[in-house]
Amino acid sequence: MASERKIGILAIQGDYEAHAKALDRLGAAHTYVRRAEDLAGLGGIILPGGESTTHLKVMKEEGLFDALKQFSANGGAFFGTCAGAILLAREVHNPPQASLGLLDISILRNGYGRQLASDVHLGPTKLHKEPLEMVFIRAPIIESVGEGIEVLAEDASHPVLVQKDRVLAATFHPELTNDATVHKHFLSLLPRNGKS
Amino acid sequence: MDLMNNNLWRVKVGLAEMLKGGVIMDVTNAEQARIAEEAGACSVMALERVPSDIRKEGGVARMAAPRVIREIMDTVSIPVMAKVRIGHFTEAQVLEALEVDYIDESEVLTPADEEHHVWKHGFKVPFVCGARNLGEALRRIAEGAAMIRTKGEAGSGNIVEAVRHMRAIVGQMKKLTTLGEEELVHEAKELGAPFELVEWVAKHGKLPVPNFSAGGVATPADAALVMHLGAEAVFVGSGIFKSSDPAQRARAIVRATTHYRDPKIVLEASEELGDAMKGLDVRQLEEKDLLQTRGW
C-alpha cells in the first residue's frame, strides 16, 4: 500500500521543490517525475507551477503526455497548480494550446494580466471555515466548468479551486504558503491499496 | 526585514520560483522570441543587441526600444524580461510602465551610475541582478533583487567565469553555515553585506531568493554543468542566436537543463548540433573589456 500511495511531482521545470516541501510537511512520500517510466508504482501526481508551454514541449518529447493520460485511465490522482491546472483543462485559451483534457474546464492563460497583476488574496473555501490564502502569479482564470465539477474555492466570482473525482486543480499556488489544507485534500483523493 | 515580509515580495520571488529548472533566452526581436518559446524557453530576455555583438560593435548599450519589447510581449505567452543599465532607474520606470514581467539590472549594458544600483524595493515589478560572489548577491538582495544570477562573462561563450562565480557564491554560503554568531558579524563586514541577510544564509544554507546562472553558456553540457554546481535555472545570451542552429540548440539546452542529472540525455541533447558560437579566452581579454567588473 505504501508504494501505491507515493506521489510523483512533475519536475520538468517550475516550483516542484515547493510542492516537495509541502508534502514533506505532511509526511507524504514523493518522487520527481521527468520521464514516462518514473510514473511506475505511483498513486498520484502533482503538476506544479511553471510555464505550461515548456512543460507541454518536454512532456511530449519524453512520451509523458500519453503516459499521463494512461496514468489517469489507470486510476491515478492528479493535482495541478497554475500551469498544472492549464495542462489538466479540457480547453485552453490565450493562446489555444494542447492539454491533457482530464478536467472539464475551460481556462484562460494569464487571465489577470502580466506579473504586475500577481497578488495574494484571502478567500472562502469549502475545505474549511477559515479563509484560504491564495498566491496568484500570472495566474490563469477558469472561464467555465462542465457538469459535475465541484468548485471548492472562488475568488472575485471565478472558480479557483475545482475538482472532479480524482482530479484537483488550483489556479493559485498553495505550495507557496504554509497552509497545508489543499495538499491534505489531495492526499485524500489517492487510490487506496492500488484499487479504484 | 519588513521589506522582505510582505505580499509584493512574495509574488516577486514567486515568479522566480516558477522559472526554476528552466532556460531564459536572450532575444532581440519577436521572431527570435517565437523560436525561443517554441523550443521550450520558460522566459525570454529582450535586449537591443546580444552581448557578443555589444562586445564587437562597442558604443553605449542601452535598454531595448520599447516598440521591440512590446512586439516581443505580443508574440509570446511566456514571461518577458528586459534589461536596464545599472543605476538607470528611469529606464526601469519605463519598463514597469510597459508592464514587462521582470527587469534585469545588467552589467551587459553600459552602466548609468558607477556608485548606485537601482533601489529595487521601490518598484512593483521584480528585478534580477548579477553577482560574482556572495557579498555582491546579498547587497543586491538588500536593494530588492528578487532573483540572483551569476554574472559570468557575457558574450564570451566561455563558461569559466560563470563557474567561478557560482562556486564562489555556493562555497561562501557553505562556509557561513559553519560559523558562530560572533564570526557572522565579522563575516558580514568582510562580505560587505547586511548582517541580517548573512545570518539568514547561515541558517538556511541558501540565498533568500532563487539563484540562477548566466554568462557564457554555449552548449547543453555548459547548462548541465552550472545546474550541477547549484544553479536553479539558466540564462543563455549569445549562445543560442550566435550559433549555427538556434532552434535546435535552444531545444537541446532546455532538455539538458531539465535532465542535467542524466548524462545519457545530455549526450542525446548534444548530438547532431551544429557549431557553437566561437567564444573567447577570457584570459586574453583586457580589464577594460570585462563586463563582469561593472557594478559592485
PDB file of C-alpha atoms in Angstrom, chain A:
ATOM      1  CA  MET A   1       0.000   0.000   0.000  1.00  0.00           C
ATOM      2  CA  ALA A   2       2.812   2.376   0.880  1.00  0.00           C
ATOM      3  CA  SER A   3       4.280   2.364  -2.617  1.00  0.00           C
ATOM      4  CA  GLU A   4       0.837   2.767  -4.186  1.00  0.00           C
ATOM      5  CA  ARG A   5       0.343   5.954  -2.238  1.00  0.00           C
ATOM      6  CA  LYS A   6       3.644   7.513  -3.259  1.00  0.00           C
ATOM      7  CA  ILE A   7       3.169  10.783  -5.096  1.00  0.00           C
ATOM      8  CA  GLY A   8       5.017  11.896  -8.196  1.00  0.00           C
ATOM      9  CA  ILE A   9       5.842  15.547  -8.819  1.00  0.00           C
ATOM     10  CA  LEU A  10       6.363  16.521 -12.450  1.00  0.00           C
ATOM     11  CA  ALA A  11       9.863  18.054 -12.347  1.00  0.00           C
ATOM     12  CA  ILE A  12      10.438  19.323 -15.865  1.00  0.00           C
ATOM     13  CA  GLN A  13      10.606  22.930 -14.711  1.00  0.00           C
ATOM     14  CA  GLY A  14       8.857  25.215 -12.217  1.00  0.00           C
ATOM     15  CA  ASP A  15       8.234  25.198  -8.460  1.00  0.00           C
ATOM     16  CA  TYR A  16       8.346  21.422  -7.993  1.00  0.00           C
ATOM     17  CA  GLU A  17      10.600  21.748  -4.941  1.00  0.00           C
ATOM     18  CA  ALA A  18       7.971  23.862  -3.180  1.00  0.00           C
ATOM     19  CA  HIS A  19       5.475  21.020  -3.689  1.00  0.00           C
ATOM     20  CA  ALA A  20       8.022  18.520  -2.333  1.00  0.00           C
ATOM     21  CA  LYS A  21       8.386  20.647   0.816  1.00  0.00           C
ATOM     22  CA  ALA A  22       4.601  20.867   1.195  1.00  0.00           C
ATOM     23  CA  LEU A  23       4.383  17.048   1.013  1.00  0.00           C
ATOM     24  CA  ASP A  24       7.320  16.706   3.438  1.00  0.00           C
ATOM     25  CA  ARG A  25       5.378  18.768   5.979  1.00  0.00           C
ATOM     26  CA  LEU A  26       2.528  16.247   5.684  1.00  0.00           C
ATOM     27  CA  GLY A  27       4.895  13.273   5.848  1.00  0.00           C
ATOM     28  CA  ALA A  28       3.826  12.068   2.391  1.00  0.00           C
ATOM     29  CA  ALA A  29       6.327  10.069   0.301  1.00  0.00           C
ATOM     30  CA  HIS A  30       7.141  11.593  -3.074  1.00  0.00           C
ATOM     31  CA  THR A  31       9.453  11.319  -6.063  1.00  0.00           C
ATOM     32  CA  TYR A  32      10.240  13.526  -9.058  1.00  0.00           C
ATOM     33  CA  VAL A  33       8.883  12.576 -12.486  1.00  0.00           C
ATOM     34  CA  ARG A  34      10.832  13.546 -15.606  1.00  0.00           C
ATOM     35  CA  ARG A  35      10.303  10.516 -17.867  1.00  0.00           C
ATOM     36  CA  ALA A  36       7.371   8.191 -18.556  1.00  0.00           C
ATOM     37  CA  GLU A  37       8.956   5.298 -16.651  1.00  0.00           C
ATOM     38  CA  ASP A  38       9.095   7.410 -13.480  1.00  0.00           C
ATOM     39  CA  LEU A  39       5.280   7.004 -13.182  1.00  0.00           C
ATOM     40  CA  ALA A  40       5.512   3.301 -12.318  1.00  0.00           C
ATOM     41  CA  GLY A  41       4.013   2.488  -8.938  1.00  0.00           C
ATOM     42  CA  LEU A  42       2.715   5.968  -8.126  1.00  0.00           C
ATOM     43  CA  GLY A  43      -0.727   6.695  -6.681  1.00  0.00           C
ATOM     44  CA  GLY A  44      -0.959  10.302  -7.820  1.00  0.00           C
ATOM     45  CA  ILE A  45       0.910  13.108  -9.493  1.00  0.00           C
ATOM     46  CA  ILE A  46       1.312  16.836  -8.926  1.00  0.00           C
ATOM     47  CA  LEU A  47       1.666  19.100 -11.946  1.00  0.00           C
ATOM     48  CA  PRO A  48       3.405  22.177 -10.458  1.00  0.00           C
ATOM     49  CA  GLY A  49       3.514  25.844 -11.369  1.00  0.00           C
ATOM     50  CA  GLY A  50       5.912  26.981 -14.077  1.00  0.00           C
ATOM     51  CA  GLU A  51       5.468  27.605 -17.776  1.00  0.00           C
ATOM     52  CA  SER A  52       2.848  25.334 -19.340  1.00  0.00           C
ATOM     53  CA  THR A  53       4.359  25.773 -22.826  1.00  0.00           C
ATOM     54  CA  THR A  54       7.702  24.422 -21.566  1.00  0.00           C
ATOM     55  CA  HIS A  55       6.028  21.565 -19.680  1.00  0.00           C
ATOM     56  CA  LEU A  56       3.983  20.608 -22.737  1.00  0.00           C
ATOM     57  CA  LYS A  57       7.033  20.636 -25.012  1.00  0.00           C
ATOM     58  CA  VAL A  58       9.136  18.414 -22.739  1.00  0.00           C
ATOM     59  CA  MET A  59       6.182  16.127 -21.820  1.00  0.00           C
ATOM     60  CA  LYS A  60       5.652  15.361 -25.492  1.00  0.00           C
ATOM     61  CA  GLU A  61       9.378  14.794 -26.112  1.00  0.00           C
ATOM     62  CA  GLU A  62       9.610  12.330 -23.234  1.00  0.00           C
ATOM     63  CA  GLY A  63       6.392  10.473 -24.040  1.00  0.00           C
ATOM     64  CA  LEU A  64       4.911  11.779 -20.788  1.00  0.00           C
ATOM     65  CA  PHE A  65       1.889  13.346 -22.459  1.00  0.00           C
ATOM     66  CA  ASP A  66       0.371   9.985 -23.399  1.00  0.00           C
ATOM     67  CA  ALA A  67       1.783   8.260 -20.320  1.00  0.00           C
ATOM     68  CA  LEU A  68      -0.039  10.728 -18.043  1.00  0.00           C
ATOM     69  CA  LYS A  69      -3.334  10.102 -19.868  1.00  0.00           C
ATOM     70  CA  GLN A  70      -2.810   6.389 -19.329  1.00  0.00           C
ATOM     71  CA  PHE A  71      -1.913   7.029 -15.681  1.00  0.00           C
ATOM     72  CA  SER A  72      -5.284   8.774 -15.302  1.00  0.00           C
ATOM     73  CA  ALA A  73      -7.129   5.939 -17.036  1.00  0.00           C
ATOM     74  CA  ASN A  74      -5.484   3.540 -14.563  1.00  0.00           C
ATOM     75  CA  GLY A  75      -6.952   5.483 -11.638  1.00  0.00           C
ATOM     76  CA  GLY A  76      -4.049   7.785 -10.696  1.00  0.00           C
ATOM     77  CA  ALA A  77      -4.925  11.033  -8.903  1.00  0.00           C
ATOM     78  CA  PHE A  78      -3.911  14.459 -10.297  1.00  0.00           C
ATOM     79  CA  PHE A  79      -3.295  17.835  -8.653  1.00  0.00           C
ATOM     80  CA  GLY A  80      -2.362  20.761 -10.903  1.00  0.00           C
ATOM     81  CA  THR A  81      -1.458  24.250  -9.711  1.00  0.00           C
ATOM     82  CA  CYS A  82      -1.449  27.226 -12.108  1.00  0.00           C
ATOM     83  CA  ALA A  83       0.441  25.820 -15.159  1.00  0.00           C
ATOM     84  CA  GLY A  84      -0.649  22.377 -13.933  1.00  0.00           C
ATOM     85  CA  ALA A  85      -4.309  23.452 -13.999  1.00  0.00           C
ATOM     86  CA  ILE A  86      -3.787  24.637 -17.589  1.00  0.00           C
ATOM     87  CA  LEU A  87      -2.396  21.222 -18.555  1.00  0.00           C
ATOM     88  CA  LEU A  88      -5.389  19.457 -16.959  1.00  0.00           C
ATOM     89  CA  ALA A  89      -8.062  21.600 -18.649  1.00  0.00           C
ATOM     90  CA  ARG A  90     -10.264  20.398 -21.489  1.00  0.00           C
ATOM     91  CA  GLU A  91      -9.850  23.687 -23.348  1.00  0.00           C
ATOM     92  CA  VAL A  92      -7.115  26.358 -23.169  1.00  0.00           C
ATOM     93  CA  HIS A  93      -7.298  29.941 -24.475  1.00  0.00           C
ATOM     94  CA  ASN A  94      -4.894  32.887 -24.860  1.00  0.00           C
ATOM     95  CA  PRO A  95      -3.455  31.313 -26.897  1.00  0.00           C
ATOM     96  CA  PRO A  96      -5.144  27.947 -27.551  1.00  0.00           C
ATOM     97  CA  GLN A  97      -2.795  25.041 -26.813  1.00  0.00           C
ATOM     98  CA  ALA A  98      -2.861  21.299 -26.318  1.00  0.00           C
ATOM     99  CA  SER A  99      -3.750  19.897 -22.896  1.00  0.00           C
ATOM    100  CA  LEU A 100      -4.334  16.577 -21.176  1.00  0.00           C
ATOM    101  CA  GLY A 101      -8.081  17.287 -21.022  1.00  0.00           C
ATOM    102  CA  LEU A 102      -8.573  15.402 -17.755  1.00  0.00           C
ATOM    103  CA  LEU A 103     -10.831  18.050 -16.212  1.00  0.00           C
ATOM    104  CA  ASP A 104     -13.888  19.544 -17.914  1.00  0.00           C
ATOM    105  CA  ILE A 105     -12.974  23.205 -17.526  1.00  0.00           C
ATOM    106  CA  SER A 106     -12.115  25.950 -19.974  1.00  0.00           C
ATOM    107  CA  ILE A 107      -9.175  28.103 -18.870  1.00  0.00           C
ATOM    108  CA  LEU A 108      -7.673  31.447 -19.943  1.00  0.00           C
ATOM    109  CA  ARG A 109      -3.881  31.722 -19.619  1.00  0.00           C
ATOM    110  CA  ASN A 110      -2.548  34.873 -17.899  1.00  0.00           C
ATOM    111  CA  GLY A 111      -6.179  35.742 -17.206  1.00  0.00           C
ATOM    112  CA  TYR A 112      -5.427  38.599 -14.809  1.00  0.00           C
ATOM    113  CA  GLY A 113      -2.693  40.126 -16.977  1.00  0.00           C
ATOM    114  CA  ARG A 114       1.065  40.191 -16.595  1.00  0.00           C
ATOM    115  CA  GLN A 115       3.311  39.961 -13.492  1.00  0.00           C
ATOM    116  CA  LEU A 116       2.168  43.361 -12.168  1.00  0.00           C
ATOM    117  CA  ALA A 117      -1.275  41.778 -11.618  1.00  0.00           C
ATOM    118  CA  SER A 118       0.195  38.973  -9.469  1.00  0.00           C
ATOM    119  CA  ASP A 119      -1.123  39.185  -5.901  1.00  0.00           C
ATOM    120  CA  VAL A 120      -2.046  37.371  -2.705  1.00  0.00           C
ATOM    121  CA  HIS A 121      -5.754  37.109  -1.822  1.00  0.00           C
ATOM    122  CA  LEU A 122      -7.761  35.629   1.029  1.00  0.00           C
ATOM    123  CA  GLY A 123     -10.922  33.823   0.048  1.00  0.00           C
ATOM    124  CA  PRO A 124     -13.513  31.352   1.310  1.00  0.00           C
ATOM    125  CA  THR A 125     -13.133  27.638   0.648  1.00  0.00           C
ATOM    126  CA  LYS A 126     -15.394  24.650   1.159  1.00  0.00           C
ATOM    127  CA  LEU A 127     -12.418  22.764   2.620  1.00  0.00           C
ATOM    128  CA  HIS A 128     -12.537  24.602   5.972  1.00  0.00           C
ATOM    129  CA  LYS A 129     -14.146  27.533   7.769  1.00  0.00           C
ATOM    130  CA  GLU A 130     -11.182  29.907   7.782  1.00  0.00           C
ATOM    131  CA  PRO A 131     -10.348  31.837   4.628  1.00  0.00           C
ATOM    132  CA  LEU A 132      -7.674  30.337   2.384  1.00  0.00           C
ATOM    133  CA  GLU A 133      -4.544  32.275   1.459  1.00  0.00           C
ATOM    134  CA  MET A 134      -4.151  32.211  -2.324  1.00  0.00           C
ATOM    135  CA  VAL A 135      -0.972  33.281  -4.134  1.00  0.00           C
ATOM    136  CA  PHE A 136      -1.741  34.183  -7.754  1.00  0.00           C
ATOM    137  CA  ILE A 137       1.271  34.532 -10.105  1.00  0.00           C
ATOM    138  CA  ARG A 138       0.495  35.376 -13.738  1.00  0.00           C
ATOM    139  CA  ALA A 139      -2.440  33.135 -12.970  1.00  0.00           C
ATOM    140  CA  PRO A 140      -4.968  31.670 -15.384  1.00  0.00           C
ATOM    141  CA  ILE A 141      -8.724  32.209 -14.986  1.00  0.00           C
ATOM    142  CA  ILE A 142     -11.198  29.331 -15.149  1.00  0.00           C
ATOM    143  CA  GLU A 143     -13.790  30.644 -17.608  1.00  0.00           C
ATOM    144  CA  SER A 144     -16.313  27.844 -17.342  1.00  0.00           C
ATOM    145  CA  VAL A 145     -16.741  24.466 -15.685  1.00  0.00           C
ATOM    146  CA  GLY A 146     -18.550  21.420 -17.047  1.00  0.00           C
ATOM    147  CA  GLU A 147     -21.153  19.252 -15.372  1.00  0.00           C
ATOM    148  CA  GLY A 148     -20.190  17.561 -12.148  1.00  0.00           C
ATOM    149  CA  ILE A 149     -17.182  19.811 -11.454  1.00  0.00           C
ATOM    150  CA  GLU A 150     -17.152  20.866  -7.816  1.00  0.00           C
ATOM    151  CA  VAL A 151     -15.968  24.404  -7.093  1.00  0.00           C
ATOM    152  CA  LEU A 152     -14.046  24.274  -3.792  1.00  0.00           C
ATOM    153  CA  ALA A 153     -12.959  27.920  -3.735  1.00  0.00           C
ATOM    154  CA  GLU A 154     -13.711  31.129  -5.607  1.00  0.00           C
ATOM    155  CA  ASP A 155     -12.010  34.475  -5.962  1.00  0.00           C
ATOM    156  CA  ALA A 156     -13.812  37.505  -7.388  1.00  0.00           C
ATOM    157  CA  SER A 157     -16.578  35.187  -8.669  1.00  0.00           C
ATOM    158  CA  HIS A 158     -14.121  32.985 -10.617  1.00  0.00           C
ATOM    159  CA  PRO A 159     -13.656  29.346  -9.579  1.00  0.00           C
ATOM    160  CA  VAL A 160     -10.033  28.993  -8.409  1.00  0.00           C
ATOM    161  CA  LEU A 161     -10.029  25.512  -6.871  1.00  0.00           C
ATOM    162  CA  VAL A 162     -12.013  22.805  -8.669  1.00  0.00           C
ATOM    163  CA  GLN A 163     -12.307  19.051  -8.508  1.00  0.00           C
ATOM    164  CA  LYS A 164     -13.944  16.095 -10.115  1.00  0.00           C
ATOM    165  CA  ASP A 165     -13.289  12.622  -8.767  1.00  0.00           C
ATOM    166  CA  ARG A 166      -9.504  12.211  -8.541  1.00  0.00           C
ATOM    167  CA  VAL A 167      -8.546  15.366 -10.425  1.00  0.00           C
ATOM    168  CA  LEU A 168      -7.930  18.593  -8.483  1.00  0.00           C
ATOM    169  CA  ALA A 169      -6.851  21.925  -9.961  1.00  0.00           C
ATOM    170  CA  ALA A 170      -5.933  25.285  -8.414  1.00  0.00           C
ATOM    171  CA  THR A 171      -5.190  28.463 -10.359  1.00  0.00           C
ATOM    172  CA  PHE A 172      -3.179  29.687  -7.342  1.00  0.00           C
ATOM    173  CA  HIS A 173      -0.147  28.259  -5.504  1.00  0.00           C
ATOM    174  CA  PRO A 174      -0.966  26.550  -2.182  1.00  0.00           C
ATOM    175  CA  GLU A 175       2.643  25.256  -2.269  1.00  0.00           C
ATOM    176  CA  LEU A 176       3.903  28.801  -1.692  1.00  0.00           C
ATOM    177  CA  THR A 177       2.066  29.157   1.639  1.00  0.00           C
ATOM    178  CA  ASN A 178       2.335  27.381   4.982  1.00  0.00           C
ATOM    179  CA  ASP A 179      -1.312  26.274   4.769  1.00  0.00           C
ATOM    180  CA  ALA A 180      -1.405  22.524   4.053  1.00  0.00           C
ATOM    181  CA  THR A 181      -5.188  22.345   3.513  1.00  0.00           C
ATOM    182  CA  VAL A 182      -5.207  21.826  -0.252  1.00  0.00           C
ATOM    183  CA  HIS A 183      -2.343  19.309  -0.282  1.00  0.00           C
ATOM    184  CA  LYS A 184      -4.045  17.410   2.547  1.00  0.00           C
ATOM    185  CA  HIS A 185      -7.218  17.314   0.484  1.00  0.00           C
ATOM    186  CA  PHE A 186      -5.242  15.936  -2.474  1.00  0.00           C
ATOM    187  CA  LEU A 187      -3.853  13.139  -0.293  1.00  0.00           C
ATOM    188  CA  SER A 188      -7.463  12.111   0.471  1.00  0.00           C
ATOM    189  CA  LEU A 189      -8.031  11.557  -3.276  1.00  0.00           C
ATOM    190  CA  LEU A 190      -5.267   8.970  -3.688  1.00  0.00           C
ATOM    191  CA  PRO A 191      -6.371   5.435  -4.511  1.00  0.00           C
ATOM    192  CA  ARG A 192      -6.004   3.027  -1.592  1.00  0.00           C
ATOM    193  CA  ASN A 193      -4.407  -0.405  -1.996  1.00  0.00           C
ATOM    194  CA  GLY A 194      -3.922   0.389  -5.660  1.00  0.00           C
ATOM    195  CA  LYS A 195      -7.647  -0.149  -6.383  1.00  0.00           C
ATOM    196  CA  SER A 196     -10.031   2.427  -7.805  1.00  0.00           C
TER     197      SER A 196
END
